[in-house]
Tab-separated table of C-alpha atoms (C1' of nucleotides) in Angstrom:
chain	number	residue	atom	x	y	z
A	1	MET	CA	19.927	-11.204	13.269
A	2	SER	CA	17.912	-13.613	10.669
A	3	HIS	CA	16.085	-11.136	8.252
A	4	CYS	CA	12.182	-10.507	8.158
A	5	TYR	CA	10.740	-11.874	6.023
A	6	CYS	CA	7.372	-9.359	5.962
A	7	ILE	CA	9.656	-6.747	5.406
A	8	LEU	CA	11.729	-8.650	2.818
A	9	LEU	CA	8.422	-9.338	1.060
A	10	ARG	CA	7.739	-6.057	1.095
A	11	LYS	CA	10.944	-4.715	-0.678
A	12	ALA	CA	10.971	-7.416	-2.964
A	13	SER	CA	7.577	-6.401	-3.355
A	14	ARG	CA	8.221	-2.565	-3.695
A	15	ARG	CA	11.126	-3.050	-6.043
A	16	VAL	CA	9.452	-5.664	-8.757
A	17	THR	CA	5.868	-3.571	-8.552
A	18	THR	CA	8.047	-0.355	-9.525
A	19	LEU	CA	9.888	-2.702	-12.674
A	20	TYR	CA	6.471	-3.390	-13.561
A	21	ASP	CA	4.872	-0.232	-13.184
A	22	GLU	CA	7.865	1.570	-16.143
A	23	ALA	CA	6.897	-1.242	-18.066
A	24	LEU	CA	3.394	-0.727	-18.678
A	25	ALA	CA	3.595	3.176	-18.158
A	26	PRO	CA	3.173	3.625	-22.376
A	27	ILE	CA	-0.210	1.900	-21.547
A	28	GLY	CA	-1.139	4.560	-19.115
A	29	VAL	CA	-2.070	1.526	-16.745
A	30	ASN	CA	0.476	0.490	-13.539
A	31	LEU	CA	0.247	-2.926	-12.642
A	32	ALA	CA	-2.113	-3.050	-10.021
A	33	GLN	CA	-4.870	-1.872	-12.333
A	34	PHE	CA	-3.579	-4.446	-15.730
A	35	SER	CA	-4.066	-7.280	-13.145
A	36	LEU	CA	-6.996	-6.187	-12.140
A	37	LEU	CA	-8.108	-5.984	-15.594
A	38	ARG	CA	-6.968	-9.519	-16.303
A	39	ASN	CA	-8.960	-10.469	-13.449
A	40	ILE	CA	-12.091	-8.833	-15.132
A	41	GLN	CA	-10.973	-10.272	-18.734
A	42	ARG	CA	-10.553	-13.534	-17.291
A	43	ALA	CA	-14.934	-13.307	-15.843
A	44	GLU	CA	-16.428	-10.665	-16.939
A	45	PRO	CA	-19.708	-9.812	-16.623
A	46	ILE	CA	-17.873	-10.838	-12.287
A	47	SER	CA	-18.911	-8.743	-10.035
A	48	LEU	CA	-16.989	-6.721	-7.485
A	49	THR	CA	-17.299	-9.953	-4.138
A	50	ASP	CA	-16.571	-12.302	-7.334
A	51	LEU	CA	-13.734	-10.649	-8.051
A	52	GLY	CA	-12.266	-9.712	-4.541
A	53	GLN	CA	-12.360	-12.965	-3.873
A	54	ARG	CA	-10.390	-14.125	-7.252
A	55	THR	CA	-7.399	-11.619	-6.674
A	56	GLU	CA	-7.754	-11.794	-2.717
A	57	LEU	CA	-8.694	-8.417	-1.951
A	58	ASP	CA	-10.834	-7.108	0.415
A	59	ARG	CA	-14.494	-5.943	-1.720
A	60	SER	CA	-14.531	-2.491	-0.916
A	61	THR	CA	-10.870	-2.003	-2.489
A	62	VAL	CA	-11.981	-3.722	-5.340
A	63	SER	CA	-14.366	-1.250	-5.524
A	64	ARG	CA	-12.508	1.629	-5.548
A	65	ASN	CA	-10.171	-0.007	-7.200
A	66	VAL	CA	-12.465	-0.657	-10.648
A	67	LYS	CA	-14.131	2.786	-10.292
A	68	ILE	CA	-10.653	4.419	-10.760
A	69	LEU	CA	-10.570	2.243	-13.701
A	70	GLU	CA	-14.064	3.087	-15.280
A	71	LYS	CA	-13.395	6.663	-14.318
A	72	MET	CA	-10.225	5.886	-16.979
A	73	GLU	CA	-12.641	4.422	-18.929
A	74	LEU	CA	-11.028	1.410	-19.718
A	75	VAL	CA	-14.454	-1.449	-17.753
A	76	ALA	CA	-18.379	-0.103	-18.057
A	77	MET	CA	-20.616	-1.101	-14.716
A	78	THR	CA	-23.276	-2.373	-16.131
A	79	ASN	CA	-26.811	-4.579	-13.976
A	80	GLY	CA	-26.991	-7.739	-12.560
A	81	GLN	CA	-29.534	-10.160	-12.832
A	82	ASP	CA	-29.941	-8.551	-8.598
A	83	GLN	CA	-30.286	-5.428	-7.943
A	84	ARG	CA	-28.529	-5.273	-5.748
A	85	GLU	CA	-25.504	-6.512	-7.467
A	86	THR	CA	-23.412	-4.650	-9.437
A	87	ALA	CA	-21.314	-6.368	-12.457
A	88	VAL	CA	-17.666	-4.765	-13.847
A	89	GLU	CA	-17.170	-5.732	-17.813
A	90	LEU	CA	-14.009	-4.403	-20.234
A	91	SER	CA	-14.282	-2.014	-22.392
A	92	ASP	CA	-12.571	-1.740	-26.144
A	93	LYS	CA	-10.679	0.910	-24.761
A	94	GLY	CA	-9.745	-2.115	-22.020
A	95	ARG	CA	-9.457	-4.424	-24.705
A	96	ARG	CA	-6.767	-2.898	-26.308
A	97	VAL	CA	-5.293	-1.992	-22.908
A	98	LEU	CA	-4.477	-5.174	-22.677
A	99	LYS	CA	-3.420	-5.804	-25.710
A	100	ASP	CA	-1.372	-3.417	-26.116
A	101	GLY	CA	0.143	-4.461	-22.858
A	102	ALA	CA	0.583	-8.541	-22.704
A	103	SER	CA	3.813	-7.826	-24.507
A	104	LEU	CA	5.166	-5.318	-22.085
A	105	TRP	CA	4.276	-7.489	-19.207
A	106	ASP	CA	6.333	-10.390	-20.868
A	107	GLY	CA	9.434	-8.700	-21.060
A	108	VAL	CA	9.835	-8.456	-17.965
A	109	GLN	CA	8.745	-12.247	-16.834
A	110	THR	CA	11.147	-12.742	-19.495
A	111	GLN	CA	13.815	-10.128	-17.702
A	112	ILE	CA	13.197	-11.311	-14.402
A	113	GLU	CA	13.437	-15.379	-15.056
A	114	ALA	CA	16.169	-13.764	-16.690
A	115	LYS	CA	17.914	-12.550	-13.346
A	116	LEU	CA	17.241	-15.457	-11.255
A	117	GLY	CA	16.859	-18.592	-13.365
A	118	ASN	CA	15.080	-20.434	-14.434
A	119	GLU	CA	14.977	-23.527	-11.357
A	120	ALA	CA	15.379	-20.191	-8.926
A	121	SER	CA	12.348	-18.993	-10.978
A	122	ALA	CA	10.009	-22.180	-10.646
A	123	GLN	CA	11.217	-22.526	-6.303
A	124	LEU	CA	10.147	-18.453	-5.677
A	125	THR	CA	6.761	-19.260	-7.844
A	126	ALA	CA	6.267	-22.480	-5.299
A	127	LEU	CA	7.492	-20.288	-2.525
A	128	LEU	CA	5.540	-17.521	-2.364
A	129	GLN	CA	2.536	-19.595	-3.675
A	130	ALA	CA	2.798	-21.104	-0.393
A	131	LEU	CA	2.782	-18.663	1.994
B	1	MET	CA	0.033	-18.810	-19.047
B	2	SER	CA	2.659	-18.339	-16.261
B	3	HIS	CA	2.136	-16.698	-12.962
B	4	CYS	CA	3.161	-12.306	-12.860
B	5	TYR	CA	5.825	-12.457	-10.177
B	6	CYS	CA	4.356	-9.582	-9.364
B	7	ILE	CA	1.626	-10.224	-8.527
B	8	LEU	CA	3.120	-13.104	-6.253
B	9	LEU	CA	5.380	-10.916	-4.483
B	10	ARG	CA	2.432	-8.534	-3.725
B	11	LYS	CA	-0.754	-11.625	-2.856
B	12	ALA	CA	2.371	-12.994	-0.618
B	13	SER	CA	2.776	-10.078	0.594
B	14	ARG	CA	-0.312	-8.703	1.659
B	15	ARG	CA	-1.300	-12.245	2.943
B	16	VAL	CA	2.179	-12.732	5.201
B	17	THR	CA	2.310	-8.607	6.984
B	18	THR	CA	-1.480	-10.131	7.765
B	19	LEU	CA	0.434	-12.947	9.915
B	20	TYR	CA	2.733	-10.187	11.482
B	21	ASP	CA	0.020	-7.804	12.223
B	22	GLU	CA	-2.223	-9.710	13.941
B	23	ALA	CA	0.795	-11.366	16.276
B	24	LEU	CA	1.750	-7.672	16.949
B	25	ALA	CA	-1.646	-6.256	17.099
B	26	PRO	CA	-0.916	-6.920	21.826
B	27	ILE	CA	1.574	-4.282	21.471
B	28	GLY	CA	-0.936	-1.570	19.414
B	29	VAL	CA	1.944	-1.242	15.867
B	30	ASN	CA	1.527	-3.254	13.246
B	31	LEU	CA	4.375	-4.368	11.262
B	32	ALA	CA	5.025	-1.731	9.021
B	33	GLN	CA	5.988	0.336	12.384
B	34	PHE	CA	7.288	-2.350	14.261
B	35	SER	CA	9.909	-1.909	11.704
B	36	LEU	CA	10.411	1.024	11.623
B	37	LEU	CA	11.306	1.934	15.069
B	38	ARG	CA	13.251	-0.998	14.628
B	39	ASN	CA	14.903	0.416	12.054
B	40	ILE	CA	15.069	4.096	14.174
B	41	GLN	CA	16.503	1.706	17.010
B	42	ARG	CA	19.460	0.770	14.977
B	43	ALA	CA	20.071	4.393	14.596
B	44	GLU	CA	19.360	7.054	16.603
B	45	PRO	CA	19.186	9.723	16.314
B	46	ILE	CA	19.176	9.558	12.440
B	47	SER	CA	18.159	11.933	9.879
B	48	LEU	CA	14.073	11.206	8.017
B	49	THR	CA	16.445	11.235	4.378
B	50	ASP	CA	18.959	8.310	6.677
B	51	LEU	CA	16.064	6.419	7.799
B	52	GLY	CA	14.172	6.503	4.144
B	53	GLN	CA	17.835	5.144	2.929
B	54	ARG	CA	17.869	2.103	5.351
B	55	THR	CA	14.176	1.046	5.294
B	56	GLU	CA	14.438	2.200	1.327
B	57	LEU	CA	11.220	4.191	1.226
B	58	ASP	CA	10.690	7.308	-0.104
B	59	ARG	CA	11.627	10.249	2.105
B	60	SER	CA	8.304	11.354	2.429
B	61	THR	CA	6.333	8.473	3.007
B	62	VAL	CA	9.086	7.507	6.182
B	63	SER	CA	8.061	11.174	6.700
B	64	ARG	CA	4.451	10.594	7.393
B	65	ASN	CA	4.719	6.800	9.000
B	66	VAL	CA	7.580	8.725	11.963
B	67	LYS	CA	4.538	11.161	12.269
B	68	ILE	CA	2.078	9.024	13.066
B	69	LEU	CA	4.526	6.664	15.328
B	70	GLU	CA	5.356	10.612	17.085
B	71	LYS	CA	1.516	11.270	17.596
B	72	MET	CA	1.618	7.137	19.542
B	73	GLU	CA	4.308	8.742	21.143
B	74	LEU	CA	6.789	5.370	20.773
B	75	VAL	CA	9.534	8.065	18.750
B	76	ALA	CA	10.291	11.958	19.218
B	77	MET	CA	11.895	14.745	17.138
B	78	THR	CA	14.943	16.245	17.836
B	79	ASN	CA	16.992	19.239	16.046
B	80	GLY	CA	20.152	17.654	14.194
B	81	GLN	CA	22.752	19.638	14.286
B	82	ASP	CA	21.924	21.114	10.951
B	83	GLN	CA	18.715	23.281	11.217
B	84	ARG	CA	17.161	22.137	8.046
B	85	GLU	CA	17.655	18.362	9.722
B	86	THR	CA	15.057	16.324	12.161
B	87	ALA	CA	16.395	13.864	13.767
B	88	VAL	CA	14.741	10.977	15.101
B	89	GLU	CA	14.920	9.369	18.719
B	90	LEU	CA	12.744	6.215	20.273
B	91	SER	CA	10.966	7.396	23.776
B	92	ASP	CA	11.181	5.430	27.152
B	93	LYS	CA	7.452	4.019	24.989
B	94	GLY	CA	9.253	3.000	21.973
B	95	ARG	CA	11.942	1.161	23.387
B	96	ARG	CA	9.104	-0.456	26.004
B	97	VAL	CA	7.567	-1.407	22.571
B	98	LEU	CA	10.343	-2.659	21.231
B	99	LYS	CA	11.428	-5.224	23.946
B	100	ASP	CA	7.731	-6.446	24.183
B	101	GLY	CA	7.632	-6.780	20.486
B	102	ALA	CA	10.662	-8.838	19.631
B	103	SER	CA	9.088	-12.675	20.993
B	104	LEU	CA	5.814	-12.184	19.316
B	105	TRP	CA	7.785	-11.018	16.482
B	106	ASP	CA	10.292	-14.333	16.582
B	107	GLY	CA	7.581	-16.634	17.108
B	108	VAL	CA	5.239	-15.495	13.263
B	109	GLN	CA	8.653	-16.383	12.380
B	110	THR	CA	9.324	-19.176	13.362
B	111	GLN	CA	6.132	-20.307	12.112
B	112	ILE	CA	6.921	-19.190	8.721
B	113	GLU	CA	9.972	-21.740	9.237
B	114	ALA	CA	8.777	-24.401	10.429
B	115	LYS	CA	5.147	-24.031	7.519
B	116	LEU	CA	8.722	-24.064	5.386
B	117	GLY	CA	11.040	-26.123	5.801
B	118	ASN	CA	14.565	-24.193	7.120
B	119	GLU	CA	16.071	-24.573	3.504
B	120	ALA	CA	13.165	-23.693	1.701
B	121	SER	CA	12.658	-20.608	4.174
B	122	ALA	CA	16.603	-19.585	3.548
B	123	GLN	CA	16.223	-20.438	-0.515
B	124	LEU	CA	13.277	-17.438	-0.196
B	125	THR	CA	14.991	-15.225	1.541
B	126	ALA	CA	17.874	-15.551	-0.646
B	127	LEU	CA	15.719	-15.069	-3.462
B	128	LEU	CA	13.169	-12.063	-2.196
B	129	GLN	CA	17.229	-10.670	-1.587
B	130	ALA	CA	18.429	-10.309	-5.216
B	131	LEU	CA	15.215	-8.933	-6.719
C	1	DC	C1'	31.269	37.499	-0.784
C	2	DG	C1'	27.803	36.501	-3.917
C	3	DA	C1'	24.631	33.668	-6.843
C	4	DT	C1'	24.866	29.097	-7.518
C	5	DA	C1'	23.935	24.534	-6.417
C	6	DT	C1'	22.584	21.242	-2.421
C	7	DT	C1'	20.696	18.944	1.119
C	8	DG	C1'	16.541	18.229	4.124
C	9	DC	C1'	11.571	18.216	4.957
C	10	DG	C1'	6.950	19.675	5.079
C	11	DT	C1'	2.284	19.762	1.866
C	12	DG	C1'	-0.385	18.179	-2.181
C	13	DT	C1'	-2.580	14.825	-4.837
C	14	DA	C1'	-2.279	10.217	-6.127
C	15	DT	C1'	-3.261	4.735	-5.626
C	16	DA	C1'	-3.518	0.555	-2.690
C	17	DT	C1'	-5.239	-1.685	0.977
C	18	DA	C1'	-9.080	-3.232	5.177
C	19	DC	C1'	-11.825	-2.939	8.400
C	20	DA	C1'	-16.198	-1.228	10.549
C	21	DC	C1'	-20.793	0.249	9.310
C	22	DG	C1'	-24.559	0.948	7.351
C	23	DC	C1'	-28.562	0.400	3.237
C	24	DT	C1'	-30.603	-1.482	0.400
C	25	DT	C1'	-31.859	-6.175	-1.793
C	26	DT	C1'	-33.027	-11.337	-1.428
C	27	DA	C1'	-33.280	-15.173	0.991
C	28	DT	C1'	-35.290	-18.803	4.765
C	29	DG	C1'	-37.787	-19.962	9.042
C	30	DT	C1'	-41.949	-20.986	11.201
D	1	DA	C1'	-47.046	-13.563	4.413
D	2	DC	C1'	-43.580	-11.915	7.662
D	3	DA	C1'	-39.127	-11.137	10.394
D	4	DT	C1'	-35.219	-12.142	10.294
D	5	DA	C1'	-30.672	-13.533	7.762
D	6	DA	C1'	-27.934	-12.862	4.516
D	7	DA	C1'	-25.426	-11.497	0.414
D	8	DG	C1'	-23.618	-7.421	-1.923
D	9	DC	C1'	-22.054	-2.642	-1.606
D	10	DG	C1'	-20.533	1.637	-0.825
D	11	DT	C1'	-18.809	5.342	2.631
D	12	DG	C1'	-15.799	6.326	6.379
D	13	DT	C1'	-11.293	6.586	8.555
D	14	DA	C1'	-7.136	4.779	8.334
D	15	DT	C1'	-2.152	3.394	7.106
D	16	DA	C1'	1.538	2.527	3.627
D	17	DT	C1'	3.686	4.139	-0.505
D	18	DA	C1'	5.063	7.686	-4.222
D	19	DC	C1'	6.047	11.685	-6.843
D	20	DA	C1'	6.127	16.567	-7.850
D	21	DC	C1'	6.466	20.893	-5.372
D	22	DG	C1'	7.754	24.372	-2.942
D	23	DC	C1'	11.046	26.700	1.417
D	24	DA	C1'	14.390	27.009	3.834
D	25	DA	C1'	19.513	26.375	5.178
D	26	DT	C1'	23.599	24.782	3.769
D	27	DA	C1'	27.792	24.110	1.263
D	28	DT	C1'	29.807	26.147	-2.933
D	29	DC	C1'	32.693	28.893	-6.488
D	30	DG	C1'	34.112	32.105	-8.492
DNA sequence: CGATATTGCGTGTATATACACGCTTTATGT
DNA sequence: ACATAAAGCGTGTATATACACGCAATATCG
């Protein structure tokens, strides 16, 4: 009656997301937002379309998620060279959140590696990337 | 700069969910709905609270997802012995969807195992359960 | 038996996510 | 240059998901 890979993935995803969300709570963002901020940082200023490709998210999803970060004053929207293009960049507050969150994020990474062991952690990474 | 386990999980989860959703499209339900139907089948009639525990989902989430299945006429709500309790059970249409979907689901399972190999598939299962 | 705690639900609110449309703004091709 | 295609976005709609509240029904305790 083998297990459904998709359900296993979704359950693990929910559980692990909760772990990260709780760890990041002190800085007021959840894992998805923290990750989005990091992706912005790596390429700012960046258009929403590019951000979508980097994160493997639909552009409309990115658009809405970024809007929330903007309301939280963690990012700012600027004009790209193009009149169509909207570019996103971090605010000082956003940079601080990334800085303060780094150790919190690292703590969960370490916690997971401690639970699984180094070898299994590497296997997990490889398997998830292969999917 | 190791990868974020959570993001790897979430990305894999989205990708794999898409695989299953596309495969199940002919029967008109997505993976989450198909899985919920299966969980109902295994214990019907079942209360929403119990269904939540089985699926590791919040009760309110189950409540809303079941409501959609009800609108699709795949399940029916009945009274538990208790006046508070609502029990869910499959409709004939719901049973047919499960029956027709079995081979579609199986196809994706096989496809994933073919891609990863048997050993890696077993490893993946074990790792996801350990998280 | 009456007060209190527990159980079971639904709803409000909020984020994450995708797809389909439709509107601008550029780019292209003849 | 003009018509057409392509790029970049926002919004509407829908599902998945969680948490906080509050209501009704049942169980418990003194």
